[in-house]
Short mmCIF file of C-alpha atoms and ligand atoms in Angstrom, two decimals:
data_model
loop_
_atom_site.label_atom_id
_atom_site.label_comp_id
_atom_site.label_asym_id
_atom_site.label_seq_id
_atom_site.Cartn_x
_atom_site.Cartn_y
_atom_site.Cartn_z
CA MET A 16 287.42 68.60 209.62
CA SER A 17 286.72 69.77 206.04
CA GLU A 18 288.37 66.53 204.87
CA LEU A 19 285.70 64.61 206.82
CA TYR A 20 282.91 66.63 205.24
CA SER A 21 284.16 65.88 201.74
CA ILE A 22 284.47 62.15 202.48
CA THR A 23 280.87 62.19 203.76
CA GLU A 24 279.66 63.98 200.66
CA LYS A 25 281.49 61.58 198.35
CA ILE A 26 279.84 58.58 200.01
CA ILE A 27 276.20 59.71 200.00
CA SER A 28 275.69 62.40 197.33
CA ASN A 29 274.20 62.13 193.84
CA GLY A 30 272.03 59.10 194.44
CA LYS A 31 274.93 57.05 195.77
CA GLY A 32 274.73 54.85 198.84
CA ILE A 33 276.72 52.27 200.74
CA LEU A 34 277.29 48.57 200.08
CA ALA A 35 277.52 46.92 203.51
CA ALA A 36 279.76 43.93 202.78
CA ASP A 37 281.14 43.73 206.31
CA GLU A 38 279.55 40.47 207.42
CA SER A 39 281.78 38.85 210.01
CA THR A 40 283.18 35.45 209.04
CA GLY A 41 280.47 33.82 211.19
CA THR A 42 277.63 35.69 209.46
CA MET A 43 279.15 35.21 206.00
CA THR A 44 279.45 31.49 206.71
CA LYS A 45 275.71 31.37 207.50
CA ARG A 46 274.93 33.21 204.24
CA LEU A 47 277.17 30.87 202.20
CA ASP A 48 275.90 27.74 203.98
CA ALA A 49 272.36 28.78 203.00
CA VAL A 50 273.34 28.63 199.31
CA ASN A 51 275.58 25.54 199.69
CA VAL A 52 278.93 27.21 199.02
CA PRO A 53 281.85 26.30 201.32
CA SER A 54 282.82 29.31 203.43
CA THR A 55 286.56 29.56 202.67
CA PRO A 56 288.56 32.84 202.61
CA GLU A 57 288.92 32.33 198.83
CA ASN A 58 285.16 31.99 198.25
CA ARG A 59 284.36 34.93 200.52
CA LEU A 60 286.83 37.02 198.51
CA LEU A 61 285.60 35.73 195.14
CA PHE A 62 282.00 36.77 195.78
CA ARG A 63 282.93 40.14 197.20
CA GLU A 64 285.48 40.90 194.49
CA THR A 65 282.85 40.10 191.86
CA LEU A 66 280.59 42.77 193.38
CA PHE A 67 283.38 45.31 193.88
CA SER A 68 284.33 45.05 190.17
CA SER A 69 280.76 45.66 188.95
CA GLU A 70 279.80 48.55 186.71
CA SER A 71 277.30 49.97 189.22
CA MET A 72 280.18 50.66 191.61
CA ASN A 73 280.87 53.77 189.51
CA ASP A 74 277.43 55.38 189.70
CA CYS A 75 275.53 53.80 192.58
CA ILE A 76 278.00 52.92 195.32
CA GLY A 77 279.71 55.75 197.19
CA GLY A 78 281.23 53.58 199.91
CA VAL A 79 281.81 49.92 200.77
CA ILE A 80 281.99 48.68 204.35
CA LEU A 81 284.53 45.87 204.66
CA TYR A 82 285.30 43.30 207.31
CA ASP A 83 288.79 42.93 208.79
CA GLU A 84 289.53 39.84 206.66
CA THR A 85 288.54 41.54 203.38
CA ILE A 86 290.39 44.82 203.82
CA LYS A 87 293.64 42.82 203.96
CA GLN A 88 292.92 40.61 200.91
CA ILE A 89 294.37 41.01 197.42
CA ALA A 90 292.15 40.98 194.33
CA SER A 91 292.90 38.83 191.27
CA ASN A 92 294.30 41.89 189.42
CA LYS A 93 296.86 42.19 192.29
CA LYS A 94 295.28 45.36 193.66
CA THR A 95 294.45 45.48 197.35
CA ILE A 96 290.70 45.44 197.99
CA PRO A 97 290.70 49.12 199.11
CA GLU A 98 292.55 49.98 195.85
CA LEU A 99 289.98 48.06 193.81
CA ILE A 100 287.13 49.94 195.52
CA SER A 101 288.82 53.34 195.20
CA SER A 102 289.46 52.75 191.48
CA SER A 103 285.70 52.96 190.87
CA GLY A 104 285.46 56.21 192.81
CA ALA A 105 283.94 54.65 195.95
CA VAL A 106 285.35 55.09 199.44
CA PRO A 107 286.61 52.01 201.35
CA GLY A 108 285.22 51.68 204.88
CA ILE A 109 285.68 49.22 207.73
CA LYS A 110 283.56 47.74 210.51
CA VAL A 111 285.51 48.37 213.71
CA ASP A 112 283.29 47.05 216.47
CA THR A 113 284.05 43.55 217.69
CA GLY A 114 280.44 42.44 218.01
CA ALA A 115 277.45 42.64 220.33
CA LYS A 116 277.85 40.68 223.60
CA VAL A 117 275.43 39.95 226.46
CA LEU A 118 274.85 43.09 228.55
CA ALA A 119 275.69 42.46 232.20
CA ASN A 120 272.60 42.83 234.42
CA SER A 121 270.22 42.72 231.44
CA LYS A 122 271.00 39.38 229.90
CA ASN A 123 268.43 39.49 227.07
CA GLU A 124 270.08 42.60 225.69
CA LYS A 125 273.39 43.31 224.00
CA ILE A 126 276.22 45.80 224.33
CA THR A 127 278.60 46.31 221.44
CA GLU A 128 282.28 45.88 222.28
CA GLY A 129 285.51 47.03 220.65
CA LEU A 130 286.64 50.24 222.37
CA ASP A 131 289.77 48.71 223.92
CA GLY A 132 292.72 49.26 221.60
CA LEU A 133 290.48 50.99 219.04
CA ARG A 134 292.76 54.03 218.59
CA ASP A 135 295.62 51.75 217.45
CA ARG A 136 293.41 49.62 215.21
CA LEU A 137 292.09 52.76 213.53
CA LYS A 138 295.65 53.80 212.61
CA ILE A 139 296.16 50.44 210.91
CA TYR A 140 292.88 50.65 208.99
CA TYR A 141 293.68 54.20 207.86
CA LYS A 142 297.03 52.95 206.48
CA LEU A 143 295.21 50.15 204.68
CA GLY A 144 293.07 52.77 202.90
CA ALA A 145 289.88 53.03 204.98
CA ARG A 146 288.34 56.52 205.18
CA PHE A 147 285.15 55.70 207.03
CA THR A 148 284.07 53.21 209.68
CA LYS A 149 281.03 51.49 211.11
CA TRP A 150 279.94 50.54 214.64
CA ARG A 151 276.57 48.88 215.21
CA GLY A 152 274.60 48.95 218.45
CA VAL A 153 271.59 46.59 218.58
CA TYR A 154 268.39 46.97 220.57
CA ILE A 155 265.42 44.67 221.02
CA ILE A 156 261.82 45.84 221.44
CA SER A 157 259.25 44.57 223.95
CA ASN A 158 257.23 46.18 226.77
CA LYS A 159 260.32 46.55 228.90
CA TYR A 160 263.04 46.69 226.23
CA PRO A 161 265.20 48.37 225.29
CA SER A 162 266.06 49.03 228.91
CA LYS A 163 267.43 52.40 230.00
CA LEU A 164 270.69 50.56 230.64
CA ALA A 165 270.95 49.27 227.04
CA VAL A 166 269.94 52.63 225.58
CA HIS A 167 272.51 54.46 227.67
CA SER A 168 275.39 51.95 227.39
CA ASN A 169 275.18 51.58 223.62
CA ALA A 170 274.87 55.33 223.07
CA HIS A 171 277.94 55.87 225.25
CA ALA A 172 279.97 53.31 223.27
CA LEU A 173 278.82 54.72 219.91
CA ALA A 174 279.84 58.22 220.96
CA ARG A 175 283.29 57.21 222.24
CA TYR A 176 283.82 55.24 219.02
CA ALA A 177 282.77 58.20 216.85
CA ALA A 178 285.09 60.60 218.69
CA LEU A 179 288.09 58.27 218.21
CA VAL A 180 287.28 57.76 214.53
CA GLN A 181 287.15 61.49 213.80
CA GLU A 182 290.44 61.93 215.69
CA SER A 183 291.97 59.39 213.28
CA GLY A 184 290.77 61.30 210.19
CA MET A 185 287.88 59.03 209.22
CA VAL A 186 284.10 59.43 209.08
CA PRO A 187 282.14 57.39 211.65
CA ILE A 188 278.90 55.74 210.63
CA VAL A 189 276.76 55.68 213.75
CA GLU A 190 274.48 52.64 213.58
CA PRO A 191 271.91 52.16 216.34
CA GLU A 192 269.74 49.32 215.02
CA VAL A 193 266.38 48.71 216.67
CA LEU A 194 265.64 45.16 215.51
CA MET A 195 262.52 44.05 213.61
CA ASP A 196 262.17 40.85 215.72
CA GLY A 197 258.94 40.66 217.73
CA ASP A 198 255.23 41.49 217.52
CA HIS A 199 255.46 45.20 218.33
CA ASN A 200 253.61 47.62 216.04
CA SER A 201 254.96 50.59 214.08
CA GLU A 202 254.01 53.06 216.85
CA ASP A 203 256.11 51.05 219.33
CA CYS A 204 258.99 51.05 216.86
CA PHE A 205 258.60 54.82 216.45
CA LYS A 206 258.69 55.44 220.22
CA LYS A 207 261.62 53.16 220.97
CA THR A 208 263.68 54.27 217.97
CA SER A 209 263.11 57.92 218.93
CA GLU A 210 264.33 57.23 222.46
CA VAL A 211 267.42 55.40 221.16
CA LEU A 212 268.32 58.14 218.65
CA LYS A 213 267.84 60.98 221.13
CA LYS A 214 270.16 59.29 223.62
CA CYS A 215 272.78 58.67 220.93
CA TYR A 216 272.88 62.34 219.98
CA GLU A 217 273.01 63.40 223.63
CA GLU A 218 276.15 61.26 224.03
CA LEU A 219 277.68 62.25 220.68
CA ILE A 220 277.34 65.92 221.62
CA LEU A 221 278.78 65.27 225.11
CA ASN A 222 281.78 63.62 223.44
CA LYS A 223 282.19 66.68 221.16
CA VAL A 224 281.73 64.67 217.98
CA ASP A 225 281.39 66.98 214.96
CA LEU A 226 278.01 65.84 213.67
CA LYS A 227 278.69 67.34 210.24
CA GLY A 228 281.37 64.67 209.77
CA THR A 229 279.17 61.68 210.59
CA ILE A 230 276.54 59.53 208.85
CA LEU A 231 273.60 58.02 210.71
CA LYS A 232 272.65 54.42 209.82
CA PRO A 233 269.28 53.74 211.45
CA ASN A 234 266.40 51.32 210.96
CA MET A 235 263.23 52.45 209.23
CA ILE A 236 260.07 52.63 211.33
CA LEU A 237 258.32 49.31 210.71
CA PRO A 238 256.10 46.88 212.62
CA GLY A 239 257.86 43.81 214.07
CA VAL A 240 258.03 40.72 211.85
CA ASP A 241 255.42 38.91 214.01
CA CYS A 242 252.99 41.85 214.17
CA LYS A 243 249.67 41.52 212.30
CA GLU A 244 249.70 45.20 211.29
CA LYS A 245 249.85 45.65 207.51
CA ILE A 246 251.66 48.84 206.75
CA GLU A 247 251.75 50.87 203.53
CA CYS A 248 255.05 52.34 202.43
CA LYS A 249 253.53 55.83 202.72
CA LYS A 250 253.00 55.28 206.47
CA VAL A 251 256.52 53.83 206.86
CA ALA A 252 257.87 56.95 205.16
CA GLU A 253 255.80 59.37 207.25
CA LEU A 254 256.69 57.75 210.57
CA THR A 255 260.36 57.38 209.63
CA LEU A 256 260.69 61.03 208.56
CA LYS A 257 258.85 62.26 211.66
CA CYS A 258 261.19 60.21 213.85
CA LEU A 259 264.31 61.57 212.10
CA GLU A 260 263.10 65.17 212.16
CA GLU A 261 262.29 65.00 215.89
CA SER A 262 265.34 63.04 217.06
CA VAL A 263 268.30 63.79 214.76
CA PRO A 264 270.06 67.19 214.85
CA SER A 265 269.91 68.97 211.51
CA GLU A 266 273.74 69.25 211.33
CA VAL A 267 273.87 65.54 210.48
CA PRO A 268 274.37 65.58 206.70
CA GLY A 269 273.10 62.16 205.82
CA VAL A 270 271.06 59.16 206.80
CA ALA A 271 271.84 55.79 205.19
CA PHE A 272 269.31 53.14 206.19
CA LEU A 273 270.09 49.51 206.95
CA SER A 274 267.73 46.99 205.32
CA GLY A 275 267.39 44.90 208.48
CA GLY A 276 265.47 41.91 207.12
CA GLN A 277 263.21 43.71 204.62
CA THR A 278 263.06 42.05 201.20
CA GLU A 279 265.07 43.69 198.43
CA LYS A 280 261.88 45.19 197.00
CA GLU A 281 260.47 46.44 200.33
CA ALA A 282 263.79 48.13 201.13
CA VAL A 283 263.70 49.95 197.78
CA GLU A 284 259.99 50.87 197.86
CA ASN A 285 260.21 52.27 201.39
CA LEU A 286 263.39 54.24 200.65
CA ASN A 287 261.81 55.65 197.49
CA GLU A 288 258.71 56.81 199.36
CA ILE A 289 260.85 58.37 202.10
CA ASN A 290 262.71 60.38 199.47
CA ILE A 291 259.51 61.45 197.74
CA LEU A 292 258.20 62.86 201.04
CA ASN A 293 261.51 64.12 202.46
CA LYS A 294 261.40 67.84 203.29
CA SER A 295 264.29 67.74 205.76
CA SER A 296 267.86 68.82 205.10
CA PHE A 297 269.12 65.23 205.36
CA ILE A 298 270.42 63.37 202.32
CA ILE A 299 268.60 60.05 202.65
CA THR A 300 270.09 56.95 201.10
CA TYR A 301 270.95 53.28 201.67
CA SER A 302 273.60 51.27 203.44
CA TYR A 303 272.24 47.87 202.59
CA GLY A 304 273.75 44.47 203.18
CA ARG A 305 271.15 41.82 202.41
CA ALA A 306 268.96 44.07 200.24
CA LEU A 307 271.88 44.68 197.87
CA GLN A 308 273.47 41.24 197.87
CA GLN A 309 270.76 38.60 198.30
CA SER A 310 269.84 37.98 194.64
CA ALA A 311 273.46 38.28 193.50
CA LEU A 312 274.55 35.72 196.11
CA LYS A 313 271.83 33.32 195.03
CA PHE A 314 272.76 33.66 191.37
CA TRP A 315 276.49 33.37 192.06
CA SER A 316 276.08 30.26 194.19
CA LYS A 317 274.61 28.41 191.21
CA ASN A 318 276.87 29.99 188.58
CA ILE A 319 280.18 30.64 190.32
CA LYS A 320 282.02 31.08 187.00
CA ASN A 321 279.43 33.45 185.54
CA VAL A 322 280.92 36.75 186.64
CA SER A 323 278.89 38.96 184.30
CA GLY A 324 275.60 37.28 185.28
CA THR A 325 276.33 37.85 188.97
CA GLN A 326 277.33 41.43 188.25
CA ASN A 327 274.17 42.07 186.19
CA THR A 328 272.05 40.89 189.10
CA PHE A 329 273.95 43.11 191.53
CA ASN A 330 273.90 46.08 189.11
CA HIS A 331 270.12 45.89 188.88
CA ARG A 332 269.69 45.99 192.67
CA ALA A 333 272.22 48.81 193.01
CA LYS A 334 270.44 50.81 190.29
CA MET A 335 267.05 50.31 191.97
CA CYS A 336 268.51 51.51 195.28
CA SER A 337 270.10 54.51 193.61
CA LEU A 338 266.82 55.48 191.93
CA ALA A 339 265.07 55.13 195.30
CA ALA A 340 267.69 57.40 196.89
CA ARG A 341 266.41 60.08 194.50
CA GLY A 342 262.71 59.16 194.78
CA LYS A 343 262.74 58.03 191.15
CA TRP A 344 262.16 54.28 191.46
CA THR A 345 259.11 52.74 189.78
CA GLU A 346 257.63 49.24 189.70
CA GLU A 347 257.98 49.27 185.92
CA ILE A 348 261.75 49.86 185.99
CA GLU A 349 262.03 47.25 188.75
CA ASN A 350 260.38 44.62 186.57
CA LYS A 351 262.36 45.42 183.41
CA HIS A 352 265.33 43.31 184.51
P1 13P B 401 271.35 44.76 206.37
O1 13P B 401 271.07 45.80 205.30
O2 13P B 401 271.41 43.36 205.84
O3 13P B 401 270.51 44.94 207.58
O4 13P B 401 272.86 45.01 206.83
C1 13P B 401 273.29 46.29 207.05
C2 13P B 401 274.32 46.30 208.09
O5 13P B 401 275.42 46.71 207.84
C3 13P B 401 273.96 45.85 209.45
O6 13P B 401 274.95 46.23 210.34
#
């Protein structure tokens, strides 16, 4: 188990966080379509390799979550992608769920699949160099959602996943994402997220998962995208910290937020404020997909040959996130780029 604790520490300590580059081919195709780049395996690799070779990988990125296609690809310097990531001191990780499917008997909700054959797939990923994994459960909010069925089923799957991952010598990232879609307010988000997190930990404990060798990847507490409530980052931080303190056992060493549709700046401002106010024992950092890659993808799509320009754009975002993970981000530094 001590091996798991040191992997966890390496990923989230010292202002480092996680680059979530594990978009499935379908999602990556949507992202590339949006910037008019053909979604070929070569282009998907080219963009990702450009990020993984950036300078900020050394100081700001403690772990990279990969997709099945990417973990098996070879970089232009002939290294495998996990070797390229490890060479900067970051830990290679892998998304191991096989996606969220319609939940039987609650067809507006989803259950994440991928437990069948997982033990064998984990052995393969370990051999390929992965030392941590991700599984994402998704929940919608409305008056009647998430249903008890969705809360229970996804928590059960997350816990069985986490137990298998620890058995295979890797650190599980437990990601229950309560989505921002809808017109619910921040209090609703607080209540529903608390319920989801409490159930997850009930199941993780039942499955004897060693919480000290896990990382939680939750949503922040925010109003839905269609809600009229205007929220200050101080209130986001207060509600988010209250939710974590009440619902997450203190043995959990770290919390790495998803960005979930926030802009790059919102994701940084909110994380910064959370760290300024954090009095808990949790290390609080980022595991961002869109909020780390959006500007870099936009730049790259127009300047595919300009590697250093793409990397500069990514380095700036990674540095802003890393400052926010220490509560040291300012608007002035943000605008210096
Ligand atoms: P976003 O930061 O874009 O929400 O992605 C994080 C992630 O890995 C979702 O599973």
